mmCIF file of C-alpha atoms in Angstrom:
data_model
loop_
_atom_site.group_PDB
_atom_site.id
_atom_site.type_symbol
_atom_site.label_atom_id
_atom_site.label_comp_id
_atom_site.label_asym_id
_atom_site.label_seq_id
_atom_site.Cartn_x
_atom_site.Cartn_y
_atom_site.Cartn_z
ATOM 1 C CA MET A 1 0.000 0.000 0.000
ATOM 2 C CA VAL A 2 2.932 2.363 0.659
ATOM 3 C CA LYS A 3 4.048 1.816 -2.915
ATOM 4 C CA ALA A 4 0.599 2.833 -4.101
ATOM 5 C CA LEU A 5 0.832 6.013 -2.011
ATOM 6 C CA GLN A 6 4.209 6.794 -3.555
ATOM 7 C CA GLU A 7 2.669 6.631 -7.007
ATOM 8 C CA LEU A 8 0.003 9.152 -6.066
ATOM 9 C CA ASP A 9 0.666 12.734 -7.085
ATOM 10 C CA VAL A 10 1.091 15.079 -4.100
ATOM 11 C CA ALA A 11 -1.884 16.982 -5.462
ATOM 12 C CA ALA A 12 -4.047 14.011 -4.479
ATOM 13 C CA PHE A 13 -3.932 15.272 -0.890
ATOM 14 C CA ALA A 14 -4.474 18.912 -1.819
ATOM 15 C CA ALA A 15 -8.164 19.024 -0.919
ATOM 16 C CA LEU A 16 -8.040 16.773 2.160
ATOM 17 C CA THR A 17 -8.071 18.006 5.738
ATOM 18 C CA GLU A 18 -7.831 14.588 7.461
ATOM 19 C CA LEU A 19 -6.040 11.272 6.799
ATOM 20 C CA ASP A 20 -6.658 8.111 8.823
ATOM 21 C CA PHE A 21 -4.328 5.161 8.122
ATOM 22 C CA SER A 22 -4.510 3.704 11.627
ATOM 23 C CA TYR A 23 -4.169 -0.072 12.163
ATOM 24 C CA CYS A 24 -3.183 -0.666 8.523
ATOM 25 C CA ARG A 25 0.213 -2.171 9.460
ATOM 26 C CA MET A 26 1.701 -0.556 6.376
ATOM 27 C CA ASP A 27 5.244 -1.390 5.341
ATOM 28 C CA HIS A 28 8.289 0.728 6.147
ATOM 29 C CA GLY A 29 8.348 3.922 4.128
ATOM 30 C CA LEU A 30 4.944 5.232 5.166
ATOM 31 C CA GLY A 31 6.425 8.040 7.265
ATOM 32 C CA GLU A 32 8.704 9.199 4.458
ATOM 33 C CA VAL A 33 5.842 9.310 1.930
ATOM 34 C CA ILE A 34 3.552 11.332 4.209
ATOM 35 C CA ALA A 35 6.468 13.612 5.156
ATOM 36 C CA GLU A 36 7.148 14.439 1.527
ATOM 37 C CA SER A 37 3.529 15.475 1.059
ATOM 38 C CA LEU A 38 3.550 17.635 4.200
ATOM 39 C CA LYS A 39 6.375 19.779 2.834
ATOM 40 C CA THR A 40 3.955 21.344 0.351
ATOM 41 C CA ASN A 41 0.480 20.459 1.643
ATOM 42 C CA ARG A 42 -1.361 23.220 3.516
ATOM 43 C CA THR A 43 -4.804 21.656 3.965
ATOM 44 C CA LEU A 44 -4.174 18.608 6.171
ATOM 45 C CA THR A 45 -4.693 19.322 9.860
ATOM 46 C CA TYR A 46 -5.235 15.761 11.199
ATOM 47 C CA ILE A 47 -3.273 12.575 10.388
ATOM 48 C CA ASP A 48 -3.546 9.233 12.196
ATOM 49 C CA LEU A 49 -0.688 6.790 11.453
ATOM 50 C CA SER A 50 -1.041 4.741 14.631
ATOM 51 C CA TRP A 51 -0.228 1.033 14.646
ATOM 52 C CA ASN A 52 1.710 0.866 11.404
ATOM 53 C CA LYS A 53 5.401 0.208 10.780
ATOM 54 C CA VAL A 54 6.797 3.715 10.825
ATOM 55 C CA THR A 55 10.495 3.521 11.776
ATOM 56 C CA ASP A 56 12.933 6.036 13.260
ATOM 57 C CA VAL A 57 13.809 7.158 9.725
ATOM 58 C CA GLY A 58 10.156 7.867 9.002
ATOM 59 C CA VAL A 59 9.672 9.745 12.277
ATOM 60 C CA GLN A 60 12.719 11.911 11.565
ATOM 61 C CA ALA A 61 11.387 12.641 8.077
ATOM 62 C CA LEU A 62 8.057 13.720 9.577
ATOM 63 C CA ALA A 63 9.827 15.974 12.091
ATOM 64 C CA ASN A 64 11.799 17.612 9.266
ATOM 65 C CA ALA A 65 8.624 18.138 7.245
ATOM 66 C CA LEU A 66 6.829 19.752 10.177
ATOM 67 C CA SER A 67 9.596 22.337 10.476
ATOM 68 C CA VAL A 68 8.218 23.857 7.251
ATOM 69 C CA ASN A 69 4.544 22.975 7.755
ATOM 70 C CA ASN A 70 2.559 25.284 10.057
ATOM 71 C CA VAL A 71 -0.905 23.821 9.411
ATOM 72 C CA LEU A 72 -0.907 20.233 10.736
ATOM 73 C CA THR A 73 -2.077 20.169 14.369
ATOM 74 C CA HIS A 74 -2.573 16.434 15.065
ATOM 75 C CA LEU A 75 -0.297 13.492 14.180
ATOM 76 C CA ASP A 76 -0.856 10.159 15.939
ATOM 77 C CA LEU A 77 2.184 7.816 15.829
ATOM 78 C CA ASN A 78 1.302 5.407 18.643
ATOM 79 C CA GLY A 79 2.164 1.755 18.159
ATOM 80 C CA ASN A 80 4.898 2.203 15.569
ATOM 81 C CA GLU A 81 8.514 0.988 15.443
ATOM 82 C CA CYS A 82 10.359 4.087 16.660
ATOM 83 C CA ASN A 83 11.889 2.927 19.927
ATOM 84 C CA THR A 84 15.513 4.114 19.889
ATOM 85 C CA VAL A 85 16.821 7.310 21.465
ATOM 86 C CA VAL A 86 16.924 8.908 18.004
ATOM 87 C CA GLY A 87 13.286 8.042 17.356
ATOM 88 C CA LYS A 88 12.141 9.261 20.746
ATOM 89 C CA GLN A 89 13.902 12.588 20.253
ATOM 90 C CA ALA A 90 12.194 12.991 16.886
ATOM 91 C CA LEU A 91 8.823 12.264 18.524
ATOM 92 C CA HIS A 92 9.485 15.016 21.080
ATOM 93 C CA GLU A 93 10.371 17.411 18.261
ATOM 94 C CA ILE A 94 7.148 16.535 16.420
ATOM 95 C CA GLU A 95 5.032 17.187 19.500
ATOM 96 C CA ASP A 96 6.724 20.536 20.070
ATOM 97 C CA LEU A 97 6.124 21.595 16.455
ATOM 98 C CA LEU A 98 2.495 20.449 16.607
ATOM 99 C CA GLN A 99 2.036 22.486 19.782
ATOM 100 C CA VAL A 100 3.332 25.570 17.985
ATOM 101 C CA ASN A 101 0.949 24.918 15.105
ATOM 102 C CA ARG A 102 -1.990 24.463 17.480
ATOM 103 C CA GLY A 103 -1.144 27.754 19.166
ATOM 104 C CA ALA A 104 -1.028 29.511 15.812
ATOM 105 C CA ALA A 105 -4.353 27.973 14.775
ATOM 106 C CA GLU A 106 -6.034 29.249 17.933
ATOM 107 C CA ALA A 107 -4.569 32.747 17.658
ATOM 108 C CA PRO A 108 -6.559 35.582 16.064
ATOM 109 C CA ALA A 109 -6.149 35.670 12.304
ATOM 110 C CA THR A 110 -3.198 37.839 11.239
ATOM 111 C CA THR A 111 -0.537 37.633 8.567
ATOM 112 C CA PRO A 112 3.209 37.310 9.242
ATOM 113 C CA ALA A 113 3.704 40.615 7.450
ATOM 114 C CA LYS A 114 1.180 42.290 9.759
ATOM 115 C CA GLN A 115 2.857 40.761 12.837
ATOM 116 C CA GLU A 116 6.263 42.036 11.762
ATOM 117 C CA GLN A 117 4.828 45.462 10.967
ATOM 118 C CA ASP A 118 3.202 45.714 14.401
ATOM 119 C CA ALA A 119 6.433 44.718 16.134
ATOM 120 C CA GLY A 120 8.353 47.185 14.004
ATOM 121 C CA ASP A 121 5.951 50.009 14.786
ATOM 122 C CA ARG A 122 6.474 49.404 18.497
ATOM 123 C CA ALA A 123 10.240 49.517 17.949
ATOM 124 C CA ASP A 124 9.978 52.762 15.971
ATOM 125 C CA ALA A 125 7.957 54.353 18.767
ATOM 126 C CA PHE A 126 10.566 53.392 21.357
ATOM 127 C CA CYS A 127 12.885 56.266 22.315
ATOM 128 C CA GLY A 128 15.454 54.389 24.411
ATOM 129 C CA HIS A 129 18.634 52.531 23.486
ATOM 130 C CA PRO A 130 19.596 53.520 19.877
ATOM 131 C CA ARG A 131 21.298 50.202 19.127
ATOM 132 C CA ILE A 132 18.190 48.314 20.173
ATOM 133 C CA GLN A 133 16.046 50.522 17.956
ATOM 134 C CA GLU A 134 18.222 49.677 14.988
ATOM 135 C CA LEU A 135 18.338 45.977 15.891
ATOM 136 C CA ALA A 136 14.544 45.792 16.221
ATOM 137 C CA ARG A 137 14.132 47.467 12.833
ATOM 138 C CA GLN A 138 16.484 44.944 11.241
ATOM 139 C CA LEU A 139 14.516 42.084 12.769
ATOM 140 C CA LYS A 140 11.294 43.703 11.598
ATOM 141 C CA LYS A 141 12.587 43.684 8.032
ATOM 142 C CA GLY A 142 13.325 39.972 8.277
ATOM 143 C CA GLY A 143 17.040 40.351 8.995
ATOM 144 C CA ALA A 144 18.552 36.869 9.079
ATOM 145 C CA MET A 145 20.818 37.331 12.097
ATOM 146 C CA ASN A 146 21.601 34.408 14.394
ATOM 147 C CA GLU A 147 22.469 36.262 17.583
ATOM 148 C CA ILE A 148 21.364 39.225 19.670
ATOM 149 C CA PHE A 149 24.411 40.405 21.619
ATOM 150 C CA PHE A 150 24.711 43.074 24.300
ATOM 151 C CA ASP A 151 27.507 43.240 26.881
ATOM 152 C CA GLY A 152 27.064 46.010 29.417
ATOM 153 C CA SER A 153 30.792 45.988 30.190
ATOM 154 C CA ASP A 154 31.602 47.230 26.669
ATOM 155 C CA GLU A 155 33.669 50.393 27.212
ATOM 156 C CA THR A 156 32.538 51.855 23.880
ATOM 157 C CA LEU A 157 28.966 52.253 25.129
ATOM 158 C CA GLY A 158 27.763 55.764 25.824
ATOM 159 C CA ASP A 159 26.259 56.914 29.112
ATOM 160 C CA ASP A 160 22.763 56.853 27.561
ATOM 161 C CA GLU A 161 23.140 53.292 26.238
ATOM 162 C CA THR A 162 21.854 51.395 29.231
ATOM 163 C CA PHE A 163 19.983 48.166 28.663
ATOM 164 C CA GLY A 164 17.064 47.226 30.883
ATOM 165 C CA ASP A 165 13.507 45.957 30.984
ATOM 166 C CA ASP A 166 12.135 48.480 28.451
ATOM 167 C CA GLU A 167 14.706 47.447 25.849
ATOM 168 C CA VAL A 168 13.960 43.784 26.507
ATOM 169 C CA LYS A 169 10.254 44.375 25.875
ATOM 170 C CA VAL A 170 11.005 45.940 22.486
ATOM 171 C CA LEU A 171 13.191 43.022 21.433
ATOM 172 C CA VAL A 172 10.871 40.250 22.565
ATOM 173 C CA GLU A 173 7.913 41.718 20.688
ATOM 174 C CA THR A 174 9.945 41.326 17.505
ATOM 175 C CA LEU A 175 11.223 37.873 18.474
ATOM 176 C CA LYS A 176 7.675 36.581 18.743
ATOM 177 C CA VAL A 177 7.563 36.607 14.943
ATOM 178 C CA ASN A 178 11.249 36.474 13.949
ATOM 179 C CA ARG A 179 12.583 32.955 13.389
ATOM 180 C CA SER A 180 16.248 33.567 12.536
ATOM 181 C CA VAL A 181 17.665 34.406 15.981
ATOM 182 C CA SER A 182 18.853 31.364 17.932
ATOM 183 C CA SER A 183 21.055 32.959 20.608
ATOM 184 C CA ILE A 184 20.401 35.834 23.033
ATOM 185 C CA TYR A 185 23.295 37.346 25.014
ATOM 186 C CA LEU A 186 22.201 40.132 27.383
ATOM 187 C CA ALA A 187 24.824 40.137 30.134
ATOM 188 C CA GLN A 188 25.857 42.837 32.607
ATOM 189 C CA ALA A 189 22.721 44.895 31.995
ATOM 190 C CA GLU A 190 19.898 46.216 34.170
ATOM 191 C CA ILE A 191 17.380 43.449 33.533
ATOM 192 C CA THR A 192 15.058 42.621 36.431
ATOM 193 C CA ASP A 193 12.237 40.143 36.957
ATOM 194 C CA THR A 194 10.010 42.287 34.730
ATOM 195 C CA GLY A 195 12.302 41.851 31.745
ATOM 196 C CA VAL A 196 12.754 38.129 32.339
ATOM 197 C CA LYS A 197 8.998 37.613 32.501
ATOM 198 C CA ALA A 198 8.740 39.306 29.089
ATOM 199 C CA ILE A 199 11.391 36.905 27.750
ATOM 200 C CA ALA A 200 9.513 33.948 29.227
ATOM 201 C CA GLU A 201 6.280 35.055 27.568
ATOM 202 C CA MET A 202 8.083 35.402 24.230
ATOM 203 C CA LEU A 203 9.457 31.864 24.524
ATOM 204 C CA MET A 204 5.901 30.541 24.533
ATOM 205 C CA HIS A 205 5.706 31.724 20.898
ATOM 206 C CA ASN A 206 9.275 31.166 19.685
ATOM 207 C CA ASN A 207 10.702 27.648 19.361
ATOM 208 C CA ARG A 208 13.952 28.625 17.635
ATOM 209 C CA ILE A 209 15.897 30.136 20.553
ATOM 210 C CA THR A 210 18.489 27.622 21.788
ATOM 211 C CA ARG A 211 20.808 29.696 24.013
ATOM 212 C CA ILE A 212 20.117 32.515 26.506
ATOM 213 C CA ASN A 213 22.769 34.299 28.572
ATOM 214 C CA LEU A 214 21.489 36.632 31.302
ATOM 215 C CA ASP A 215 24.568 36.664 33.543
ATOM 216 C CA TYR A 216 25.258 39.676 35.766
ATOM 217 C CA ASN A 217 21.775 41.186 35.853
ATOM 218 C CA LYS A 218 19.279 41.945 38.630
ATOM 219 C CA ILE A 219 17.052 38.910 38.248
ATOM 220 C CA GLY A 220 15.328 37.496 41.323
ATOM 221 C CA ASP A 221 13.203 34.493 42.195
ATOM 222 C CA SER A 222 9.935 35.577 40.572
ATOM 223 C CA GLY A 223 11.597 36.086 37.180
ATOM 224 C CA VAL A 224 13.282 32.693 37.393
ATOM 225 C CA GLU A 225 9.992 31.053 38.358
ATOM 226 C CA ALA A 226 8.490 32.416 35.111
ATOM 227 C CA LEU A 227 11.406 30.959 33.119
ATOM 228 C CA ALA A 228 11.099 27.656 34.957
ATOM 229 C CA GLU A 229 7.444 27.380 33.945
ATOM 230 C CA VAL A 230 8.458 27.822 30.294
ATOM 231 C CA LEU A 231 11.148 25.126 30.587
ATOM 232 C CA LYS A 232 8.471 22.584 31.473
ATOM 233 C CA HIS A 233 7.192 22.883 27.902
ATOM 234 C CA ASN A 234 9.899 24.468 25.731
ATOM 235 C CA ARG A 235 12.081 21.995 23.810
ATOM 236 C CA SER A 236 14.312 24.395 21.874
ATOM 237 C CA ILE A 237 16.408 25.922 24.699
ATOM 238 C CA ILE A 238 19.470 23.809 25.464
ATOM 239 C CA HIS A 239 21.701 26.315 27.310
ATOM 240 C CA ILE A 240 20.662 29.008 29.785
ATOM 241 C CA TYR A 241 22.967 31.130 31.945
ATOM 242 C CA LEU A 242 21.719 32.989 35.033
ATOM 243 C CA ARG A 243 24.906 33.415 37.054
ATOM 244 C CA TRP A 244 25.580 36.358 39.348
ATOM 245 C CA ASN A 245 22.007 37.552 39.734
ATOM 246 C CA ASP A 246 19.825 37.832 42.847
ATOM 247 C CA ILE A 247 18.405 34.311 42.628
ATOM 248 C CA GLY A 248 17.782 32.490 45.884
ATOM 249 C CA GLU A 249 16.363 29.229 47.190
ATOM 250 C CA VAL A 250 12.907 29.694 45.643
ATOM 251 C CA GLY A 251 14.266 30.294 42.146
ATOM 252 C CA ALA A 252 16.781 27.458 42.357
ATOM 253 C CA LYS A 253 14.098 24.998 43.474
ATOM 254 C CA ALA A 254 11.756 26.143 40.688
ATOM 255 C CA LEU A 255 14.445 25.438 38.076
ATOM 256 C CA ALA A 256 15.266 22.069 39.645
ATOM 257 C CA GLU A 257 11.616 21.017 39.472
ATOM 258 C CA ALA A 258 11.211 22.287 35.896
ATOM 259 C CA VAL A 259 14.190 20.437 34.439
ATOM 260 C CA GLN A 260 12.887 17.132 35.766
ATOM 261 C CA GLU A 261 10.242 17.464 33.041
ATOM 262 C CA ASN A 262 12.695 18.600 30.348
ATOM 263 C CA ASP A 263 14.778 16.018 28.464
ATOM 264 C CA VAL A 264 16.446 18.517 26.109
ATOM 265 C CA ILE A 265 18.163 21.177 28.200
ATOM 266 C CA LEU A 266 21.888 20.464 28.516
ATOM 267 C CA HIS A 267 23.212 23.160 30.808
ATOM 268 C CA ILE A 268 21.933 25.701 33.324
ATOM 269 C CA GLY A 269 24.537 28.118 34.618
ATOM 270 C CA LEU A 270 23.383 29.129 38.092
ATOM 271 C CA ASP A 271 25.161 30.753 41.029
ATOM 272 C CA PRO A 272 22.538 31.363 43.746
ATOM 273 C CA ALA A 273 22.959 34.497 45.813
ATOM 274 C CA GLU A 274 22.007 32.431 48.873
ATOM 275 C CA SER A 275 23.733 29.364 50.262
ATOM 276 C CA GLY A 276 22.415 26.452 52.269
ATOM 277 C CA HIS A 277 21.169 22.912 51.931
ATOM 278 C CA GLN A 278 18.085 23.752 49.850
ATOM 279 C CA CYS A 279 20.114 25.614 47.216
ATOM 280 C CA GLU A 280 22.796 22.922 47.163
ATOM 281 C CA ASP A 281 20.171 20.213 46.729
ATOM 282 C CA ALA A 282 18.524 22.140 43.878
ATOM 283 C CA MET A 283 21.878 22.644 42.149
ATOM 284 C CA ARG A 284 22.665 18.933 42.475
ATOM 285 C CA ARG A 285 19.308 17.961 40.935
ATOM 286 C CA ILE A 286 19.795 20.422 38.074
ATOM 287 C CA ASP A 287 23.291 19.094 37.335
ATOM 288 C CA GLN A 288 22.148 15.468 37.464
ATOM 289 C CA ARG A 289 19.291 16.083 35.057
ATOM 290 C CA CYS A 290 21.452 18.051 32.639
ATOM 291 C CA GLU A 291 24.097 15.319 32.693
ATOM 292 C CA ALA A 292 21.436 12.701 31.914
ATOM 293 C CA ASN A 293 20.225 14.807 28.993
ATOM 294 C CA GLN A 294 23.798 15.233 27.754
ATOM 295 C CA GLU A 295 24.279 11.468 27.868
ATOM 296 C CA ALA A 296 21.047 10.873 25.937
ATOM 297 C CA LYS A 297 21.959 13.470 23.308
ATOM 298 C CA ALA A 298 25.431 12.012 22.848
ATOM 299 C CA THR A 299 24.017 8.499 22.503
ATOM 300 C CA ALA A 300 21.458 9.632 19.915
ATOM 301 C CA THR A 301 24.134 11.514 17.963
ATOM 302 C CA VAL A 302 26.402 8.471 17.797
ATOM 303 C CA GLU A 303 23.549 6.088 16.980
ATOM 304 C CA LYS A 304 22.636 8.264 14.017
ATOM 305 C CA LEU A 305 26.266 8.474 12.891
ATOM 306 C CA VAL A 306 26.741 4.715 13.150
ATOM 307 C CA GLN A 307 23.773 4.164 10.857
ATOM 308 C CA GLU A 308 25.190 6.687 8.367
ATOM 309 C CA LEU A 309 28.582 4.964 8.358
ATOM 310 C CA LYS A 310 26.969 1.635 7.591
ATOM 311 C CA THR A 311 25.436 3.022 4.395
ATOM 312 C CA ASP A 312 27.713 5.914 3.359
ATOM 313 C CA GLY A 313 30.974 4.517 2.026
ATOM 314 C CA ALA A 314 32.195 7.924 0.842
ATOM 315 C CA LYS A 315 32.209 9.782 4.168
ATOM 316 C CA LYS A 316 35.720 11.005 4.989
ATOM 317 C CA GLU A 317 35.411 13.013 8.203
ATOM 318 C CA ILE A 318 33.671 12.689 11.569
ATOM 319 C CA ASP A 319 33.036 15.893 13.519
ATOM 320 C CA LEU A 320 31.864 15.208 17.086
ATOM 321 C CA ARG A 321 33.535 18.111 18.867
ATOM 322 C CA SER A 322 31.666 19.516 21.875
ATOM 323 C CA GLN A 323 28.907 16.899 21.650
ATOM 324 C CA TYR A 324 29.177 15.476 25.206
ATOM 325 C CA ILE A 325 30.678 12.271 23.789
ATOM 326 C CA GLY A 326 31.920 9.975 26.558
ATOM 327 C CA ASP A 327 33.491 6.538 26.834
ATOM 328 C CA ALA A 328 30.256 4.634 26.132
ATOM 329 C CA GLN A 329 29.636 6.551 22.907
ATOM 330 C CA VAL A 330 33.260 6.155 21.744
ATOM 331 C CA GLN A 331 33.054 2.410 22.370
ATOM 332 C CA ALA A 332 29.866 2.163 20.273
ATOM 333 C CA LEU A 333 31.464 4.169 17.458
ATOM 334 C CA SER A 334 34.655 2.108 17.618
ATOM 335 C CA GLN A 335 32.817 -1.077 16.667
ATOM 336 C CA VAL A 336 32.012 0.455 13.275
ATOM 337 C CA LEU A 337 35.378 2.185 12.820
ATOM 338 C CA GLU A 338 37.230 -1.114 13.130
ATOM 339 C CA ILE A 339 35.802 -2.200 9.772
ATOM 340 C CA ASN A 340 35.343 1.218 8.129
ATOM 341 C CA GLU A 341 37.687 2.003 5.234
ATOM 342 C CA SER A 342 36.666 5.553 4.310
ATOM 343 C CA ILE A 343 37.046 7.770 7.404
ATOM 344 C CA THR A 344 40.376 9.637 7.543
ATOM 345 C CA HIS A 345 39.819 12.439 10.077
ATOM 346 C CA ILE A 346 38.029 12.237 13.444
ATOM 347 C CA ASP A 347 37.410 15.287 15.666
ATOM 348 C CA LEU A 348 36.429 14.354 19.236
ATOM 349 C CA SER A 349 37.797 17.475 20.911
ATOM 350 C CA ASN A 350 36.195 19.155 23.917
ATOM 351 C CA ASN A 351 34.312 16.129 25.219
ATOM 352 C CA PRO A 352 34.363 14.123 28.493
ATOM 353 C CA ILE A 353 36.272 11.144 27.020
ATOM 354 C CA LYS A 354 38.387 9.292 29.595
ATOM 355 C CA ASP A 355 40.864 6.395 29.512
ATOM 356 C CA ALA A 356 38.288 3.767 28.511
ATOM 357 C CA GLY A 357 37.344 5.760 25.417
ATOM 358 C CA ALA A 358 40.990 6.258 24.487
ATOM 359 C CA GLN A 359 41.591 2.521 24.893
ATOM 360 C CA ALA A 360 38.656 1.773 22.564
ATOM 361 C CA LEU A 361 40.150 4.075 19.925
ATOM 362 C CA ALA A 362 43.536 2.418 20.397
ATOM 363 C CA GLU A 363 41.961 -0.948 19.562
ATOM 364 C CA VAL A 364 40.529 0.598 16.385
ATOM 365 C CA LEU A 365 43.972 1.798 15.310
ATOM 366 C CA LYS A 366 45.333 -1.744 15.544
ATOM 367 C CA HIS A 367 43.052 -2.709 12.654
ATOM 368 C CA ASN A 368 42.084 0.449 10.760
ATOM 369 C CA ARG A 369 44.491 1.875 8.166
ATOM 370 C CA SER A 370 42.318 4.644 6.697
ATOM 371 C CA ILE A 371 42.316 6.940 9.751
ATOM 372 C CA THR A 372 45.188 9.441 9.633
ATOM 373 C CA ASN A 373 44.187 12.155 12.117
ATOM 374 C CA ILE A 374 42.386 12.059 15.485
ATOM 375 C CA ASP A 375 41.734 15.191 17.538
ATOM 376 C CA LEU A 376 41.317 14.377 21.247
ATOM 377 C CA ARG A 377 42.201 17.779 22.682
ATOM 378 C CA TYR A 378 40.469 18.966 25.854
ATOM 379 C CA ASN A 379 39.100 15.656 27.050
ATOM 380 C CA GLN A 380 39.798 13.789 30.316
ATOM 381 C CA ILE A 381 42.321 11.228 29.103
ATOM 382 C CA GLY A 382 44.980 10.175 31.596
ATOM 383 C CA GLU A 383 48.199 8.188 31.407
ATOM 384 C CA VAL A 384 46.424 4.828 30.916
ATOM 385 C CA GLY A 385 44.629 6.067 27.804
ATOM 386 C CA ALA A 386 47.764 7.780 26.493
ATOM 387 C CA GLU A 387 49.792 4.598 26.949
ATOM 388 C CA ALA A 388 47.163 2.567 25.038
ATOM 389 C CA LEU A 389 47.279 5.045 22.143
ATOM 390 C CA ALA A 390 51.079 5.038 22.159
ATOM 391 C CA GLU A 391 51.168 1.243 21.880
ATOM 392 C CA ALA A 392 48.613 1.300 19.055
ATOM 393 C CA VAL A 393 50.484 3.791 16.881
ATOM 394 C CA GLN A 394 53.632 1.646 17.101
ATOM 395 C CA GLU A 395 51.689 -0.901 15.020
ATOM 396 C CA ASN A 396 50.055 1.628 12.693
ATOM 397 C CA ASP A 397 52.060 3.300 9.927
ATOM 398 C CA ALA A 398 49.035 5.232 8.574
ATOM 399 C CA ILE A 399 48.249 7.483 11.526
ATOM 400 C CA LEU A 400 49.814 10.946 11.134
ATOM 401 C CA GLU A 401 48.521 12.857 14.152
ATOM 402 C CA ILE A 402 46.801 12.274 17.481
ATOM 403 C CA ALA A 403 46.193 15.629 19.186
ATOM 404 C CA LEU A 404 46.038 15.328 22.984
ATOM 405 C CA ARG A 405 46.640 18.856 24.248
ATOM 406 C CA GLY A 406 44.420 19.885 27.159
ATOM 407 C CA ASN A 407 44.170 16.409 28.747
ATOM 408 C CA PRO A 408 45.350 15.592 32.320
ATOM 409 C CA LEU A 409 48.555 13.861 31.173
ATOM 410 C CA THR A 410 50.954 15.235 33.752
ATOM 411 C CA ASP A 411 51.882 12.244 35.928
ATOM 412 C CA GLY A 412 53.342 8.789 35.525
ATOM 413 C CA SER A 413 53.943 7.591 31.976
ATOM 414 C CA GLY A 414 51.689 10.213 30.402
ATOM 415 C CA PRO A 415 54.438 12.548 29.106
ATOM 416 C CA GLU A 416 56.497 9.577 27.929
ATOM 417 C CA ALA A 417 53.524 8.153 26.022
ATOM 418 C CA LEU A 418 52.920 11.553 24.419
ATOM 419 C CA GLU A 419 56.519 11.650 23.246
ATOM 420 C CA ARG A 420 56.197 8.186 21.716
ATOM 421 C CA ILE A 421 52.980 9.157 19.931
#
């Protein structure tokens, strides 16, 4: 039946608003076919694909399609074959995108152009920070910038160029409709709970922001509580920094409770103004949850890469820098690298790889003769891992470089092993 769907022209769905293929047990490929249609279809609002054979590949295809489809509001994928970490992450992404679409469907009718114009008019009427005025106008015109950056310690700023709650309100009105900005850096400013609450309200509409830095402001518990409420639902933010503010026990506990419901956020930078058991306990819970999310992300990243390596015989380089890759992920990747004959360069820098991961890579180098360069800078490899790598390269005349700067190789045989490598 999937083959029959593939032979249908996309226009066949053009007049439909609902599709129900539940309990059909269709073959693999169903998700990909429906996803291809959703890239152009703007009539379907309800699709039921429950209890078929949609795989992780199909779920990922549907998630990609929904990133450009703002009409579909219901997609049922219960009872399918998407059970790996990769598949589960794609399911989360689908639900987040559907939630955005449902919110847009319930909102009063208005065009994107009208939304941008309204936000721009508010920016034009604002008589405060001149740089923010110009930035808001650029965003209004659809400026494709990735980052909003303001550092209050910048010595080139004039006396009248303060940045506070009023400036935040101007920016967030524009960010409700702008979809290019992914990072917000507003450190060492005069932002209080009022400004943070405006940011939190904006994040209910914007699912493209991934990083927020609000270090060195005047944010207290009530502002953080508003952000914490957003983190229970938002699945785009992965890094948030709130250090050196006026946050106490209440704010820290609110964040700790929120991240227990969030499987995406990877890091929360927090330095509570208060000390004590309650704050310490909240910080511990936040760190534990973020570490679990980092582990899950790293595992999903490597699982996806392993599948690619099994099918892509032309891939030459692996770039896994700053991806929270640890020993378990390196060991999983090593099983494929032992028999791979195409990869030449591997970048694993700035990760938490320890001796066990280095030993796994050393075993790879005893068999693999295509790899020439491995970057392991700024990991946690000690003398045991360095010694294993040194022994491996004695047997391998293909390897040209193993970069190990920034690892704790200061004692024992570490320096000697480095010299041999």
